[in-house]
Amino acid sequence: MSALVMPELCLLGAALLSSLAALAIGRGLRLPASGLRVALARTLECVGLAVVFLLLNLLLELALVLLARRAFGRFVSLYYAADATIVPISCLQALALCWWRHGTRALSR
């Protein structure tokens, strides 16, 4: 097996095994199957929002770098807008918005 494929297989295998473990725990707790469908739908909603936040954050970073170039009259590298930390930050923003949105619905019932 190629050395380039092995890390991806390990990652997918770990995700599959932990998902199966979560499913077994959920069944052990007698959680309803309909709740799993709702949870998966909300998860996909949060992932979509995370992508939207990531794109928005990257565009804002680009705009700030370009603004800094104009304001300071000198070169400012786009490298400053390429920090990978923005990915988990975007995920947390999406998660907070999802929880806020669904929490507000639960409180209004």
Short mmCIF file of C-alpha atoms in Angstrom, two decimals, residues 41-108:
data_model
loop_
_atom_site.label_atom_id
_atom_site.label_comp_id
_atom_site.label_asym_id
_atom_site.label_seq_id
_atom_site.Cartn_x
_atom_site.Cartn_y
_atom_site.Cartn_z
CA ALA A 41 -29.12 16.97 9.91
CA ARG A 42 -27.96 19.54 12.47
CA THR A 43 -24.38 18.37 12.04
CA LEU A 44 -24.58 18.91 8.28
CA GLU A 45 -26.11 22.33 8.94
CA CYS A 46 -23.19 23.22 11.21
CA VAL A 47 -20.65 21.95 8.66
CA GLY A 48 -22.25 24.10 5.98
CA LEU A 49 -22.19 27.12 8.26
CA ALA A 50 -18.54 26.41 9.08
CA VAL A 51 -17.70 26.54 5.37
CA VAL A 52 -19.60 29.83 5.03
CA PHE A 53 -17.78 31.29 8.06
CA LEU A 54 -14.43 30.06 6.71
CA LEU A 55 -14.99 31.72 3.34
CA LEU A 56 -16.18 34.92 5.00
CA ASN A 57 -13.21 34.96 7.38
CA LEU A 58 -10.75 34.38 4.54
CA LEU A 59 -12.30 37.18 2.50
CA LEU A 60 -12.17 39.51 5.49
CA GLU A 61 -8.53 38.60 6.14
CA LEU A 62 -7.70 39.31 2.50
CA ALA A 63 -9.51 42.64 2.68
CA LEU A 64 -7.67 43.59 5.88
CA VAL A 65 -4.29 42.75 4.34
CA LEU A 66 -5.12 44.82 1.26
CA LEU A 67 -6.34 47.64 3.49
CA ALA A 68 -3.11 47.49 5.50
CA ARG A 69 -1.10 47.71 2.26
CA ARG A 70 -2.98 50.84 1.27
CA ALA A 71 -2.96 52.42 4.75
CA PHE A 72 0.75 51.88 5.39
CA GLY A 73 1.87 52.48 1.81
CA ARG A 74 4.09 49.40 1.86
CA PHE A 75 3.92 45.72 1.11
CA VAL A 76 2.04 43.52 3.59
CA SER A 77 2.24 39.82 2.83
CA LEU A 78 -0.86 37.69 2.22
CA TYR A 79 0.92 35.15 4.39
CA TYR A 80 -0.76 36.83 7.36
CA ALA A 81 -4.12 35.74 5.96
CA ALA A 82 -3.04 32.10 5.56
CA ASP A 83 -3.04 30.99 9.19
CA ALA A 84 -4.68 27.57 9.60
CA THR A 85 -6.08 28.64 12.98
CA ILE A 86 -8.97 30.25 11.12
CA VAL A 87 -10.42 26.78 10.38
CA PRO A 88 -11.21 25.82 14.01
CA ILE A 89 -12.28 29.39 14.73
CA SER A 90 -14.76 29.19 11.84
CA CYS A 91 -16.02 25.85 13.15
CA LEU A 92 -16.57 27.32 16.61
CA GLN A 93 -18.42 30.30 15.11
CA ALA A 94 -20.71 27.93 13.20
CA LEU A 95 -21.27 25.74 16.25
CA ALA A 96 -22.18 28.75 18.38
CA LEU A 97 -24.63 29.99 15.75
CA CYS A 98 -26.22 26.53 15.43
CA TRP A 99 -26.60 26.17 19.19
CA TRP A 100 -27.95 29.72 19.48
CA ARG A 101 -30.44 29.15 16.67
CA HIS A 102 -31.71 25.80 17.92
CA GLY A 103 -31.55 26.85 21.58
CA THR A 104 -33.76 29.85 20.85
CA ARG A 105 -36.31 27.54 19.19
CA ALA A 106 -36.32 25.20 22.19
CA LEU A 107 -36.85 28.11 24.59
CA SER A 108 -39.76 29.51 22.57
#
